[in-house]
Amino acid sequence: SSTLIHWVLGLGVPVVAITIWSIFNAPLSKRRLPRTPRIILEVVMFGLGALALAVSGQTTLAAIFAVLIVVNQILIYDLLI
């Protein structure tokens, strides 16, 4: 059962993330979210990636990734204003 869980997490979670991203955040999507909800979606999805790194024991990479997420959002926000 542990192997099945690993397969579901290893393949299922990325498929769900790709589907959500392609529906609500892709530039040419017909259902693309407005700016504020889209930014929230980006931060949540990338934040979950950082959390996954931390949970897997890669705390240094998780911290670096989290900082990069924040810096990226700040830079994008400055460009959008």
mmCIF file of C-alpha atoms in Angstrom:
data_model
loop_
_atom_site.group_PDB
_atom_site.id
_atom_site.type_symbol
_atom_site.label_atom_id
_atom_site.label_comp_id
_atom_site.label_asym_id
_atom_site.label_seq_id
_atom_site.Cartn_x
_atom_site.Cartn_y
_atom_site.Cartn_z
ATOM 1 C CA SER A 1 0.000 0.000 0.000
ATOM 2 C CA SER A 2 2.944 2.329 0.576
ATOM 3 C CA THR A 3 4.002 1.870 -3.041
ATOM 4 C CA LEU A 4 0.503 2.742 -4.242
ATOM 5 C CA ILE A 5 0.522 5.924 -2.172
ATOM 6 C CA HIS A 6 3.895 6.883 -3.646
ATOM 7 C CA TRP A 7 2.575 6.326 -7.169
ATOM 8 C CA VAL A 8 -0.551 8.373 -6.488
ATOM 9 C CA LEU A 9 1.467 11.208 -4.968
ATOM 10 C CA GLY A 10 4.182 11.003 -7.611
ATOM 11 C CA LEU A 11 1.870 11.012 -10.609
ATOM 12 C CA GLY A 12 -1.534 12.159 -9.370
ATOM 13 C CA VAL A 13 -0.536 15.361 -7.619
ATOM 14 C CA PRO A 14 1.445 16.750 -10.592
ATOM 15 C CA VAL A 15 -1.420 15.909 -12.963
ATOM 16 C CA VAL A 16 -3.880 17.777 -10.736
ATOM 17 C CA ALA A 17 -1.493 20.746 -10.450
ATOM 18 C CA ILE A 18 -0.968 20.869 -14.225
ATOM 19 C CA THR A 19 -4.719 20.710 -14.807
ATOM 20 C CA ILE A 20 -5.469 23.521 -12.339
ATOM 21 C CA TRP A 21 -2.665 25.667 -13.755
ATOM 22 C CA SER A 22 -3.720 25.129 -17.375
ATOM 23 C CA ILE A 23 -7.359 25.961 -16.658
ATOM 24 C CA PHE A 24 -6.952 28.992 -14.397
ATOM 25 C CA ASN A 25 -3.503 30.439 -15.014
ATOM 26 C CA ALA A 26 -2.411 29.741 -18.589
ATOM 27 C CA PRO A 27 -2.127 32.952 -20.640
ATOM 28 C CA LEU A 28 -4.467 31.704 -23.389
ATOM 29 C CA SER A 29 -6.989 30.001 -21.098
ATOM 30 C CA LYS A 30 -10.608 31.021 -21.583
ATOM 31 C CA ARG A 31 -11.142 30.729 -17.812
ATOM 32 C CA ARG A 32 -8.008 32.616 -16.732
ATOM 33 C CA LEU A 33 -8.460 34.196 -13.336
ATOM 34 C CA PRO A 34 -8.290 37.963 -12.808
ATOM 35 C CA ARG A 35 -4.969 39.294 -11.524
ATOM 36 C CA THR A 36 -5.430 39.081 -7.731
ATOM 37 C CA PRO A 37 -6.874 35.545 -7.583
ATOM 38 C CA ARG A 38 -4.278 34.441 -10.150
ATOM 39 C CA ILE A 39 -1.444 35.750 -7.971
ATOM 40 C CA ILE A 40 -2.947 33.951 -4.970
ATOM 41 C CA LEU A 41 -3.137 30.734 -7.000
ATOM 42 C CA GLU A 42 0.511 31.115 -8.048
ATOM 43 C CA VAL A 43 1.689 31.695 -4.476
ATOM 44 C CA VAL A 44 -0.355 28.756 -3.164
ATOM 45 C CA MET A 45 0.841 26.335 -5.846
ATOM 46 C CA PHE A 46 4.495 27.334 -5.605
ATOM 47 C CA GLY A 47 4.178 27.433 -1.813
ATOM 48 C CA LEU A 48 2.944 23.843 -1.873
ATOM 49 C CA GLY A 49 6.047 22.973 -3.877
ATOM 50 C CA ALA A 50 8.222 24.582 -1.213
ATOM 51 C CA LEU A 51 6.274 22.728 1.471
ATOM 52 C CA ALA A 52 6.801 19.432 -0.369
ATOM 53 C CA LEU A 53 10.536 20.111 -0.431
ATOM 54 C CA ALA A 54 10.532 20.839 3.295
ATOM 55 C CA VAL A 55 8.523 17.728 4.133
ATOM 56 C CA SER A 56 10.897 15.595 2.062
ATOM 57 C CA GLY A 57 13.820 16.860 4.146
ATOM 58 C CA GLN A 58 15.153 19.417 1.670
ATOM 59 C CA THR A 59 14.730 22.341 4.056
ATOM 60 C CA THR A 60 17.497 24.481 2.566
ATOM 61 C CA LEU A 61 16.074 24.139 -0.941
ATOM 62 C CA ALA A 62 12.586 24.795 0.447
ATOM 63 C CA ALA A 63 13.746 28.023 2.096
ATOM 64 C CA ILE A 64 15.548 29.177 -1.063
ATOM 65 C CA PHE A 65 12.491 28.367 -3.170
ATOM 66 C CA ALA A 66 10.193 30.226 -0.757
ATOM 67 C CA VAL A 67 12.399 33.316 -0.912
ATOM 68 C CA LEU A 68 12.433 33.134 -4.716
ATOM 69 C CA ILE A 69 8.632 32.898 -4.752
ATOM 70 C CA VAL A 70 8.367 36.089 -2.701
ATOM 71 C CA VAL A 71 10.986 37.947 -4.770
ATOM 72 C CA ASN A 72 9.296 36.863 -7.998
ATOM 73 C CA GLN A 73 5.896 38.088 -6.832
ATOM 74 C CA ILE A 74 7.355 41.421 -5.720
ATOM 75 C CA LEU A 75 9.020 41.909 -9.100
ATOM 76 C CA ILE A 76 5.890 40.928 -10.993
ATOM 77 C CA TYR A 77 3.750 43.224 -8.832
ATOM 78 C CA ASP A 78 6.078 46.148 -9.575
ATOM 79 C CA LEU A 79 5.821 45.437 -13.296
ATOM 80 C CA LEU A 80 2.028 45.236 -13.225
ATOM 81 C CA ILE A 81 1.418 48.519 -11.432
#
